[in-house]
mmCIF file of C-alpha atoms and ligand atoms in Angstrom:
data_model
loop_
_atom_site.group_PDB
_atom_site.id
_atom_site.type_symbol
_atom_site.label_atom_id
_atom_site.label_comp_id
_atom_site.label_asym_id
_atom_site.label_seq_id
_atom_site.Cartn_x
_atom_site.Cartn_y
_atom_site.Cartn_z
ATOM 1 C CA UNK A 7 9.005 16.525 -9.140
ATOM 2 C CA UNK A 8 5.508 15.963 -10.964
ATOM 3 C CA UNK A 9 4.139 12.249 -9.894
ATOM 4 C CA UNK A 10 5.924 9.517 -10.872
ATOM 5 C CA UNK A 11 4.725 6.133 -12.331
ATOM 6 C CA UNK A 12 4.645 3.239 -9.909
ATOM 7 C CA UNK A 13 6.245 1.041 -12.270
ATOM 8 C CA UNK A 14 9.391 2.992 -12.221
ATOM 9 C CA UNK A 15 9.026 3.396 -8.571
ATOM 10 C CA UNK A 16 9.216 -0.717 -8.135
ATOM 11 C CA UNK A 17 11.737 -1.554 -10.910
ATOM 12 C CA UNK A 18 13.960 1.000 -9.546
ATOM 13 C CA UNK A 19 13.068 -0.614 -6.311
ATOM 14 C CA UNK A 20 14.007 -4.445 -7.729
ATOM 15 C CA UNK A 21 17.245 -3.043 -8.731
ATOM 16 C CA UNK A 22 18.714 -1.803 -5.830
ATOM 17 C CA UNK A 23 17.060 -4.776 -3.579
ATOM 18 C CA UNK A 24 14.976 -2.759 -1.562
ATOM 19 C CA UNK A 25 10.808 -2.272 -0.686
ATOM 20 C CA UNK A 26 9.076 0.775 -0.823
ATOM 21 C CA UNK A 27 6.336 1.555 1.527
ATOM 22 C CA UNK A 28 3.039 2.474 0.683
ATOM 23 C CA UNK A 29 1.547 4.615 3.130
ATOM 24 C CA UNK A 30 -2.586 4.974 3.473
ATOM 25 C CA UNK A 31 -4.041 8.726 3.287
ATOM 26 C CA UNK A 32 -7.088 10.642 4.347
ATOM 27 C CA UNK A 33 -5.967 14.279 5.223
ATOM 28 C CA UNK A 34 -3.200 16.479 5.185
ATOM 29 C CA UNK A 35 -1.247 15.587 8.176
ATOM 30 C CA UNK A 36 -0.844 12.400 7.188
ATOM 31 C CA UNK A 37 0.470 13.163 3.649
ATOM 32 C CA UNK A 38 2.853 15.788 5.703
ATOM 33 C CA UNK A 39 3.985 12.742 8.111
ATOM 34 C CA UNK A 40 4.610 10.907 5.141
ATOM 35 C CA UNK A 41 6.582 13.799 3.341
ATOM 36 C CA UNK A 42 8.475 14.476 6.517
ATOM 37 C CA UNK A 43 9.819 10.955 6.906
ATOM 38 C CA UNK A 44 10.484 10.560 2.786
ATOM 39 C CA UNK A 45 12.263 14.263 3.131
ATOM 40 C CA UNK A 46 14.622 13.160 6.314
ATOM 41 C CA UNK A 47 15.119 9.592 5.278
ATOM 42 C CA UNK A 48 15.266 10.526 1.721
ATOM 43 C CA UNK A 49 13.171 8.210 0.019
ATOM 44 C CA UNK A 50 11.427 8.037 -2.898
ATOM 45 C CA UNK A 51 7.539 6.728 -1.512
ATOM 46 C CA UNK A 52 4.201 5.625 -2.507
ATOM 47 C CA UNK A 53 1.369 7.848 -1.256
ATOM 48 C CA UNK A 54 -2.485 5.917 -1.416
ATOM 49 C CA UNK A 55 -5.646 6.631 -0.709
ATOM 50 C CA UNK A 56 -8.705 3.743 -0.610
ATOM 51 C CA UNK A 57 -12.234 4.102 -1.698
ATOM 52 C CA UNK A 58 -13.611 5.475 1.326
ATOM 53 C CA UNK A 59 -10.157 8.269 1.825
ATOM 54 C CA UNK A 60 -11.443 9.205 -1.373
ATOM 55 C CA UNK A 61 -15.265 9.442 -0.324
ATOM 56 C CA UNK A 62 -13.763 11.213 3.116
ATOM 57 C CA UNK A 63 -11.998 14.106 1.894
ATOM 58 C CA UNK A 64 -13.342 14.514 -1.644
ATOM 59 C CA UNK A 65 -11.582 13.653 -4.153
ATOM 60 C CA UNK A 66 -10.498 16.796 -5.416
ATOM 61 C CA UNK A 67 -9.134 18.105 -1.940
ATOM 62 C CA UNK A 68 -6.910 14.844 -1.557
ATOM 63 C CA UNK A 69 -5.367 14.551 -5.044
ATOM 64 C CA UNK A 70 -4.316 18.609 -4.406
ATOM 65 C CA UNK A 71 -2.765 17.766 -1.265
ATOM 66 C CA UNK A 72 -0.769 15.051 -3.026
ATOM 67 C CA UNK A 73 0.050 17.986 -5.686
ATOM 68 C CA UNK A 74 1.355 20.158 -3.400
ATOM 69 C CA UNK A 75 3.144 17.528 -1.684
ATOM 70 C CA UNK A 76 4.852 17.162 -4.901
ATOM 71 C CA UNK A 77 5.754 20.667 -5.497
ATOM 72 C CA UNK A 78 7.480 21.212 -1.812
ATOM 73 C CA UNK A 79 9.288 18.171 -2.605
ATOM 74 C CA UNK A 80 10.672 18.286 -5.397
ATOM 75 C CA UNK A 81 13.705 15.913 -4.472
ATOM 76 C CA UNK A 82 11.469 12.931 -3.964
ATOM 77 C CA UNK A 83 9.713 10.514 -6.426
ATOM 78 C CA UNK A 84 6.076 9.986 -5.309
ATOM 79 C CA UNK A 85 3.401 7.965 -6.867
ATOM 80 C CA UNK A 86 -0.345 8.067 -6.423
ATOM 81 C CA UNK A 87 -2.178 5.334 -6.006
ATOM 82 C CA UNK A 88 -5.676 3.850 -5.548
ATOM 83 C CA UNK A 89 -5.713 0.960 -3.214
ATOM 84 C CA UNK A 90 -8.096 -1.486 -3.240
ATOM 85 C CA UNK A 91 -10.507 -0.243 -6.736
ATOM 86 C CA UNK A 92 -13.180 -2.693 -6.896
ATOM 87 C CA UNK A 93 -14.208 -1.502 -10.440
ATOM 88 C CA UNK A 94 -13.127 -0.529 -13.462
ATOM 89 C CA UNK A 95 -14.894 2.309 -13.221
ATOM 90 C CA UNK A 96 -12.696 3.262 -9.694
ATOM 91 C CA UNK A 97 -9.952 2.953 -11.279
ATOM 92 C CA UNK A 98 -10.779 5.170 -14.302
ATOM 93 C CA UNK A 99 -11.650 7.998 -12.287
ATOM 94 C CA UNK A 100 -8.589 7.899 -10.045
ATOM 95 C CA UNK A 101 -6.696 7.729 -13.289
ATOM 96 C CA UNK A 102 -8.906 10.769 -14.931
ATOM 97 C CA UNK A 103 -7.868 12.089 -11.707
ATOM 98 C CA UNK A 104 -4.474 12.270 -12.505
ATOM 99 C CA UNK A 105 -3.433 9.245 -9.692
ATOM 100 C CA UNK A 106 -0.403 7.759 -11.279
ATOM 101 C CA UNK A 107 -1.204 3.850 -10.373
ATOM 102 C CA UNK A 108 -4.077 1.666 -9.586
ATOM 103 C CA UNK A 109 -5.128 -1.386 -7.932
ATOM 104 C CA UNK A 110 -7.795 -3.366 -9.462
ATOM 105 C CA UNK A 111 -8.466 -5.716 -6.837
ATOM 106 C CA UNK A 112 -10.674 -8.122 -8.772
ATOM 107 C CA UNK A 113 -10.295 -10.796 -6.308
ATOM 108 C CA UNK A 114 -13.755 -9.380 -5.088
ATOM 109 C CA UNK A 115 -16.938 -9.036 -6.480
ATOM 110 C CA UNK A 116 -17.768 -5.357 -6.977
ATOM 111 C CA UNK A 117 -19.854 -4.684 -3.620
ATOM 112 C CA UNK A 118 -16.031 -5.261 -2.132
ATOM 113 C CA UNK A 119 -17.044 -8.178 -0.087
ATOM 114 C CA UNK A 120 -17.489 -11.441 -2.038
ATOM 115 C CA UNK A 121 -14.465 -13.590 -3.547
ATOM 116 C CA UNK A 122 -14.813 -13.818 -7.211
ATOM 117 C CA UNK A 123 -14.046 -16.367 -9.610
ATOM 118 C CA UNK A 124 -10.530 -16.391 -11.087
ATOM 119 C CA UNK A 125 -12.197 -15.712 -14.522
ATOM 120 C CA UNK A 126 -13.685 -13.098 -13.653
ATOM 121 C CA UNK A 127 -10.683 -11.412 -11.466
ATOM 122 C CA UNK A 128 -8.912 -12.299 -14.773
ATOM 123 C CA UNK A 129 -11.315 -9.805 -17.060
ATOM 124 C CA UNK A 130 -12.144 -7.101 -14.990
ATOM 125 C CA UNK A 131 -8.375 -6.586 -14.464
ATOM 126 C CA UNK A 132 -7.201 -7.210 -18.147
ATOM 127 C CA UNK A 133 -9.803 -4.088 -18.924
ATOM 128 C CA UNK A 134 -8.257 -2.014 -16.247
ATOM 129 C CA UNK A 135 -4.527 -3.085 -17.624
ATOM 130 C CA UNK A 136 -5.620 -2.085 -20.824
ATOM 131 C CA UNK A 137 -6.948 1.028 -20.552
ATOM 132 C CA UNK A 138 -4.138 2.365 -17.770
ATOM 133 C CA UNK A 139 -1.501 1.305 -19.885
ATOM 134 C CA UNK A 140 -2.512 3.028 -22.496
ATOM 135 C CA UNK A 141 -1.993 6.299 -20.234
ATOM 136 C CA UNK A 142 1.307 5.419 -18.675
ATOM 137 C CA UNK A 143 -1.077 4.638 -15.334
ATOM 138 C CA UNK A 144 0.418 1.330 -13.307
ATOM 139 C CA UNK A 145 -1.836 -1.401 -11.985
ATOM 140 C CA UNK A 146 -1.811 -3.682 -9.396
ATOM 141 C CA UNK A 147 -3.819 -7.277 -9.109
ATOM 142 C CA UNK A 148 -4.689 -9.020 -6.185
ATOM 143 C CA UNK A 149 -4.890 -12.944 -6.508
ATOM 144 C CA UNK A 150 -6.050 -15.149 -3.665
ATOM 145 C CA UNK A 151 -8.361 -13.128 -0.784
ATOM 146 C CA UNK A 152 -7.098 -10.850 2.075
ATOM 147 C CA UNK A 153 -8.699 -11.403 5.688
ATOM 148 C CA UNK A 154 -10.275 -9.428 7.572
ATOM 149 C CA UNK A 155 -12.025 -5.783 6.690
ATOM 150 C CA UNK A 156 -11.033 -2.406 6.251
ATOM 151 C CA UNK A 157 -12.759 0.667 5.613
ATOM 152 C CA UNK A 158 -16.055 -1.319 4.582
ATOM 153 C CA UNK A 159 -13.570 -3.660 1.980
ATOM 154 C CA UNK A 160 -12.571 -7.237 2.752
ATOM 155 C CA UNK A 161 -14.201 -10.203 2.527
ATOM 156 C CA UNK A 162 -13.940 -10.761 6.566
ATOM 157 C CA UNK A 163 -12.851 -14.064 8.112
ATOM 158 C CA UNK A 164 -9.062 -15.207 8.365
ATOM 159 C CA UNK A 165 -6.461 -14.622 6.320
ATOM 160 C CA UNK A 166 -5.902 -18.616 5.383
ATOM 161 C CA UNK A 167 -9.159 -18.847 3.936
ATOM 162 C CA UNK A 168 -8.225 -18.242 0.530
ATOM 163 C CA UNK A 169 -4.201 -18.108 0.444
ATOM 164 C CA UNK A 170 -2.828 -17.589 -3.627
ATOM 165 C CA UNK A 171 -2.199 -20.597 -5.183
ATOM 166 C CA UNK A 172 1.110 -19.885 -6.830
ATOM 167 C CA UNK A 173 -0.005 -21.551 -10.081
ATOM 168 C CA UNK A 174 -2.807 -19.236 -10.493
ATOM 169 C CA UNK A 175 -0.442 -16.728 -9.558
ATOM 170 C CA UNK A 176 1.797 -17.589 -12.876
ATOM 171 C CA UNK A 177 -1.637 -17.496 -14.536
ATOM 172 C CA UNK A 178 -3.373 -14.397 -13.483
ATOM 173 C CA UNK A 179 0.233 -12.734 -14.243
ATOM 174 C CA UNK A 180 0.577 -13.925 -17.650
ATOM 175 C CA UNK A 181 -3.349 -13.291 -18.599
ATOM 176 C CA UNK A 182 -3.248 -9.662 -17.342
ATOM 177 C CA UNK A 183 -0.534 -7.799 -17.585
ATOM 178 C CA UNK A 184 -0.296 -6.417 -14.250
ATOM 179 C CA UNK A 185 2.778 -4.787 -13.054
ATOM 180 C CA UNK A 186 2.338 -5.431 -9.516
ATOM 181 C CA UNK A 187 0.731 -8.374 -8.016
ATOM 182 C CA UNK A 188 -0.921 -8.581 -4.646
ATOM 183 C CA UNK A 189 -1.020 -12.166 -2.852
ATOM 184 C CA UNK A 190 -2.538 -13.519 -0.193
ATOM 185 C CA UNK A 191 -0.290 -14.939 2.178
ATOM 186 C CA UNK A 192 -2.809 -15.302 5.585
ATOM 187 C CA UNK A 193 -2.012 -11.335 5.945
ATOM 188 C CA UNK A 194 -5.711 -9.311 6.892
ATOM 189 C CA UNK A 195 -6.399 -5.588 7.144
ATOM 190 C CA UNK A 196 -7.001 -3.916 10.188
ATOM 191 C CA UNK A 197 -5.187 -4.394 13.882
ATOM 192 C CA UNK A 198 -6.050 -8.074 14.636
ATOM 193 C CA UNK A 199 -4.258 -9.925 12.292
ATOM 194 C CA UNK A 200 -3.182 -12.533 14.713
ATOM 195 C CA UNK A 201 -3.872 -13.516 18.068
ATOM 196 C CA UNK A 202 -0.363 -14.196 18.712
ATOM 197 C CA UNK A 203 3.453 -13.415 17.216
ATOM 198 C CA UNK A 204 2.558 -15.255 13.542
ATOM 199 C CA UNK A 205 4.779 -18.549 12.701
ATOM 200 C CA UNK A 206 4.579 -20.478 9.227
ATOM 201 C CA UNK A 207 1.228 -22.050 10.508
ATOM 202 C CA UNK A 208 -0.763 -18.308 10.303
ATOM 203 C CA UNK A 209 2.040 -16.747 7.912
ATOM 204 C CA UNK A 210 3.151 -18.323 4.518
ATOM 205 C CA UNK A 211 5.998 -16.876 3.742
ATOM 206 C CA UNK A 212 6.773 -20.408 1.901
ATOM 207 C CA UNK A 213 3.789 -19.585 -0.555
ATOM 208 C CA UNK A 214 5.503 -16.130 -1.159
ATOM 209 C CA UNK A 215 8.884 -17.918 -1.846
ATOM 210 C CA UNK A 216 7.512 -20.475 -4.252
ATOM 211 C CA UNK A 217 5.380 -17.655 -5.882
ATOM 212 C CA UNK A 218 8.900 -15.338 -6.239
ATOM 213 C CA UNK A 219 10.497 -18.826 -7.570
ATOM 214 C CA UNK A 220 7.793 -18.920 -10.370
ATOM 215 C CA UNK A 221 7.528 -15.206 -11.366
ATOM 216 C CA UNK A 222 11.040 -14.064 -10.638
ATOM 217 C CA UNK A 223 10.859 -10.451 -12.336
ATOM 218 C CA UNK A 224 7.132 -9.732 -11.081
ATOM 219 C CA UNK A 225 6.997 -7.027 -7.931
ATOM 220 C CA UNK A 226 5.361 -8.846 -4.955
ATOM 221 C CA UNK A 227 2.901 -6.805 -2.790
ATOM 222 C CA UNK A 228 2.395 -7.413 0.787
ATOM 223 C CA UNK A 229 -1.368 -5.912 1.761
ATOM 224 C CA UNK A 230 -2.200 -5.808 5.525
ATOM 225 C CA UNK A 231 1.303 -5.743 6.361
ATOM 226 C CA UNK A 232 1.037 -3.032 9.714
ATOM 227 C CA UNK A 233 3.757 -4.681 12.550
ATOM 228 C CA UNK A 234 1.410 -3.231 15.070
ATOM 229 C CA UNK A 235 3.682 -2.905 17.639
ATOM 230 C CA UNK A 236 2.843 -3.458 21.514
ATOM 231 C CA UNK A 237 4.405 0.131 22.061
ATOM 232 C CA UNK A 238 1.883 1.629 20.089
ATOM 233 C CA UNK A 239 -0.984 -0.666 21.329
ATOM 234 C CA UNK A 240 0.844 0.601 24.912
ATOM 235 C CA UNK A 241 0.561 4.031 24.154
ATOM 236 C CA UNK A 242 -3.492 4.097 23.110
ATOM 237 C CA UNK A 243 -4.529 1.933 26.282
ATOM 238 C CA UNK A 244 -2.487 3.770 28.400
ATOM 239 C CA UNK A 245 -4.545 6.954 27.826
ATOM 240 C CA UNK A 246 -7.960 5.344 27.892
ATOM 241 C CA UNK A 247 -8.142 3.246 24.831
ATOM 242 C CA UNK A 248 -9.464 -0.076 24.941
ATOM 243 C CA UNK A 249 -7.417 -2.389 22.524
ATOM 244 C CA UNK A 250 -7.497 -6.129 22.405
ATOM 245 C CA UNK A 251 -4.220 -7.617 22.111
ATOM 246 C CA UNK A 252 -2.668 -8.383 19.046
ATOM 247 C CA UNK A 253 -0.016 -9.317 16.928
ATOM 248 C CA UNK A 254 0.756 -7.965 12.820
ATOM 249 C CA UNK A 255 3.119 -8.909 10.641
ATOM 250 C CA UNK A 256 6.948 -8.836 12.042
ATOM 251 C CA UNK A 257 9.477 -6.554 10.087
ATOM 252 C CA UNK A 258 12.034 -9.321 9.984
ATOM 253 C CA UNK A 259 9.024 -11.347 7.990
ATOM 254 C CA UNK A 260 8.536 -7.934 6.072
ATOM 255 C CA UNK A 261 12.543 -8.497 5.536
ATOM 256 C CA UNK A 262 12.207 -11.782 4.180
ATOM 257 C CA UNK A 263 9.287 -10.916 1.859
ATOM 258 C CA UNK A 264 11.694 -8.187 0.423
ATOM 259 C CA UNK A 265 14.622 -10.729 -0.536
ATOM 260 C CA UNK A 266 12.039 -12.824 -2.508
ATOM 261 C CA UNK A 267 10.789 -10.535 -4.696
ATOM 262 C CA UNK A 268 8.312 -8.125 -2.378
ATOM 263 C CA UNK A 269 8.536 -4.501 -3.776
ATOM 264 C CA UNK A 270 5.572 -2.555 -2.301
ATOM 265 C CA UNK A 271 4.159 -3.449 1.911
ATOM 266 C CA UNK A 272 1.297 -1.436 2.324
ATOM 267 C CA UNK A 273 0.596 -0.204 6.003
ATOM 268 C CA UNK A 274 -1.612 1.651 7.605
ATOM 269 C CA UNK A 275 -2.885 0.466 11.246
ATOM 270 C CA UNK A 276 0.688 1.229 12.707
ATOM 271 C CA UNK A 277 -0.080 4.774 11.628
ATOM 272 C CA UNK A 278 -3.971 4.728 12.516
ATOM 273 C CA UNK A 279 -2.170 3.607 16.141
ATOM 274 C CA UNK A 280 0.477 6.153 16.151
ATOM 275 C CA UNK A 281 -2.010 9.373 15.616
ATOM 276 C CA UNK A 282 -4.435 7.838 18.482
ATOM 277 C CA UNK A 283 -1.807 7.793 20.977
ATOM 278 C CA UNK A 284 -0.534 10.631 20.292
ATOM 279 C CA UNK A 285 -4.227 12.489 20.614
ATOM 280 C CA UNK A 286 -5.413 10.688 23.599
ATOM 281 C CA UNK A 287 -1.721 11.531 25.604
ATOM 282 C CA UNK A 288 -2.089 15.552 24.957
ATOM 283 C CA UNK A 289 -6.348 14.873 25.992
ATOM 284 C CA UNK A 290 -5.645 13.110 29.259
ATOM 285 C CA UNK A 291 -2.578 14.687 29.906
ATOM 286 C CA UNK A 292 -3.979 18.273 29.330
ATOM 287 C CA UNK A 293 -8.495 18.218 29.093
ATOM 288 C CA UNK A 294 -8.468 21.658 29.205
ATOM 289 C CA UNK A 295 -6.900 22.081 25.775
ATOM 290 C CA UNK A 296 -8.929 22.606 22.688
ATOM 291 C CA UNK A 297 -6.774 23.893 19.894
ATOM 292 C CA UNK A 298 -6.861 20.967 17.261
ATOM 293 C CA UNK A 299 -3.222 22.228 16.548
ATOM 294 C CA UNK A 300 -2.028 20.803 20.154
ATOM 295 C CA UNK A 301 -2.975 17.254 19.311
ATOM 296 C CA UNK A 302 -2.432 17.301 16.057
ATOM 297 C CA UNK A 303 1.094 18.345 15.273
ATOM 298 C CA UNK A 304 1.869 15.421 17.825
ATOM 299 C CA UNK A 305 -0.575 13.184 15.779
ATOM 300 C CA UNK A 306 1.673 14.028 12.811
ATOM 301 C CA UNK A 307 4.829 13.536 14.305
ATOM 302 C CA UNK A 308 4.119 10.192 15.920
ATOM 303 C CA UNK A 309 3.209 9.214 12.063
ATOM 304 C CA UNK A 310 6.298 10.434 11.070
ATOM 305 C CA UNK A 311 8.427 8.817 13.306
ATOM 306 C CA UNK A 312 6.560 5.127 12.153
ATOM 307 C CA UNK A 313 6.658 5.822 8.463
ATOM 308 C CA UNK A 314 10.237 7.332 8.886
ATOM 309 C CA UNK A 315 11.322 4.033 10.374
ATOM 310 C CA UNK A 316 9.681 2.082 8.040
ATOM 311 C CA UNK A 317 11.373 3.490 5.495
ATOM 312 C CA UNK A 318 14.709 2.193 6.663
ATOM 313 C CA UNK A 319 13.546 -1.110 7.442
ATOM 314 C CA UNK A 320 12.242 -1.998 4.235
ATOM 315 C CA UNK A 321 15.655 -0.398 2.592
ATOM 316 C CA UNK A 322 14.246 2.188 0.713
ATOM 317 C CA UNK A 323 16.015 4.815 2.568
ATOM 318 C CA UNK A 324 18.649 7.021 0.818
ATOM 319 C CA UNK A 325 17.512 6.080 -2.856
ATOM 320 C CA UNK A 326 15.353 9.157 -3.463
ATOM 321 C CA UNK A 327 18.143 10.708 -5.762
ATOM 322 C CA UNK A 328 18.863 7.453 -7.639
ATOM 323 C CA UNK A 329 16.734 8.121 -10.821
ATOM 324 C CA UNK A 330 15.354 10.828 -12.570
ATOM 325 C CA UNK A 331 11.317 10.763 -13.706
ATOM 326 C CA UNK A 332 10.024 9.573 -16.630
ATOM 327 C CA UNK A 333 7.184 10.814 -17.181
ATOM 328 C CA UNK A 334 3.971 9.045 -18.188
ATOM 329 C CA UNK A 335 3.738 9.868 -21.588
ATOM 330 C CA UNK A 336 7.108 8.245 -22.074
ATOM 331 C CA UNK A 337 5.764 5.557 -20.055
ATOM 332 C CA UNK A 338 2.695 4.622 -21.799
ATOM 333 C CA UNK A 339 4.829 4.837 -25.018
ATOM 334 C CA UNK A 340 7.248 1.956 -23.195
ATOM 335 C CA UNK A 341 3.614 -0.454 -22.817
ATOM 336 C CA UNK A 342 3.112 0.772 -26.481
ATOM 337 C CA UNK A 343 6.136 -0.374 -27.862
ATOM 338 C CA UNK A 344 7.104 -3.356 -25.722
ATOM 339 C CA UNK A 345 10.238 -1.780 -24.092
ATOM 340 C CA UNK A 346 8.107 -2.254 -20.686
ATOM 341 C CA UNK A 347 6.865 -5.633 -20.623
ATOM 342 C CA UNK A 348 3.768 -6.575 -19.173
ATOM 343 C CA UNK A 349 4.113 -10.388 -19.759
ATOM 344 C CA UNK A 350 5.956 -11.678 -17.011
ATOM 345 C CA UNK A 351 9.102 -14.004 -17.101
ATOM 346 C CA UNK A 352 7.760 -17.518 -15.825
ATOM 347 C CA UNK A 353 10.324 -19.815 -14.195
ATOM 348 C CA UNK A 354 9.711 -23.850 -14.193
ATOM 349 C CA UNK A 355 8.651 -25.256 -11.125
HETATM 350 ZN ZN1 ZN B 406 -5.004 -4.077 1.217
#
């Protein structure tokens, strides 16, 4: 199946009541633990890489992994997409590229580390809408700020320093054009999102709900949304690793999210975990090993297993056959002509 359109991904998605992953990518294994999980679970998936994937494995060697993840599986709809642009000109080149969806988080200044006004969030993401539209190329905003820092991108500090404001939600929707829209709920990036299990005084699911009451028909995305389970944390320490203890974002909240309107839950430090487990068991368990194959096959399937289980959780599980592609020509023809919207249905307060 050639790469499908986000969009279709997540209104498929809002139809049948379910979230669909997106799963963060820097070599092949991982895109193969992410294809193994999709294949057994069937599920249709979103692959993404970040700036710095990008900058790691070269551009062109990542995007033909994701090709030939495509071709060996033909049975599952996969989109591309950039997480976490902090240009336009990002997102243009993933979409010269041939990625099949974009973020354009504008909720930061370029240099990826200072909060932005709204106005200007609100014009550097209208340009992106506008010129991936116009390609059949999805886009995701972010409104309100993410805590914490990942791969060189946040703006640091907790997650309730700048949670959205679900009026300038309804705004930023309505001005842009997005079709997916990132909020900030007191989620961060990376493993210490909270220093213990999250209630409504660290996690606002409440702004989420009043932001689904708002934009009913707009597909919520949950950034920074790893569980980071203690097994995981378990596994790394007990073969040497040194991590502080921690608490993400519980799948039942995940749950939640998904009945009010969340459609894409990005994760990647459950993952990150996984793979370092798995390489520091076979390292202490065997030293005298050096084939890159012995730790890395387990690396792969300890990814698997997460993203595989992930899968189910957020429902997504079983609906790789529902649809067949449309491709993005006939997308960007839908923006063209109005049979996709891109202005969002607004509900009274
Ligand atoms: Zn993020």
């Amino acid at each position: 199946m050639p790469l499908v359109s986000m969009r279709q991904l997540l209104d498929e998605a809002a139809k049948g009541g379910y979230g669909v992953g997106a799963f963060n990518v820097n070599d092949m294994e991982q895109i193969q633990a992410i294809m193994m999980a999709a294949k057994e679970t069937k599920s249709p998936v979103i692959v993404q890489a970040s700036r710095g994937a990008r900058q790691f494995a070269e551009d062109l060697y990542l995007f033909k992994l994701i090709q030939a993840a495509a071709e060996l599986n033909p049975e599952i709809p996969i989109a591309m997409h950039q997480d976490h642009g902090n240009s336009f000109e990002t997102c243009k080149s993933a979409i010269e590229l041939g990625y099949t969806s974009v973020m354009m988080d504008g909720s930061l200044k370029s240099d990826g580390k200072t909060p932005s006004t709204f106005e200007e969030n609100v014009e550097v993401t209208r340009k992106v809408v506008d010129f991936a539209h116009e390609r059949g190329v999805t886009v995701e905003g972010e409104i309100g700020v993410l805590g914490g820092v990942e791969d060189g991108h946040g703006a640091g500090g907790s997650g309730l320093d700048h949670i959205t404001d679900p009026d300038q939600a309804v705004e930023f929707a309505e001005r842009t054009g997005v079709d997916a829209l990132a909020i900030a709920i007191g989620t961060s990036h990376g493993a210490y999102k909270f220093t213990k299990k999250p209630d409504g005084s660290v996690l606002k699911m409440d702004v989420l709900i009043a932001i689904h009451k708002r934009l009913p028909k707009t597909h919520l995305v949950m950034h920074g949304s790893s569980s980071v389970p203690k097994d995981l944390q378990d596994v790394v320490n007990q073969y040497g690793g040194k991590l502080k203890e921690t608490w993400g974002v519980p799948v039942e909240e995940i749950q939640l999210g998904i009945r009010n309107g969340v459609r894409k839950i990005n994760v990647d430090t459950d993952n990150r975990l996984a793979i370092t487990g798995a390489i520091r068991k076979v390292l202490w368990e065997t030293p005298e090993k050096f084939d890159p194959r012995d730790y890395l096959k387990p690396a792969r399937e300890a990814m698997k297993k997460v993203v595989a289980a992930r899968m189910v959780e957020f429902g997504q599980a079983g609906h790789a056959g529902d649809y067949a592609p449309i491709s993005i020509e006939q997308i960007a023809k839908g923006y063209k002509d109005g049979s996709l919207s891109t202005r969002p249905l607004v509900a009274s307060k």
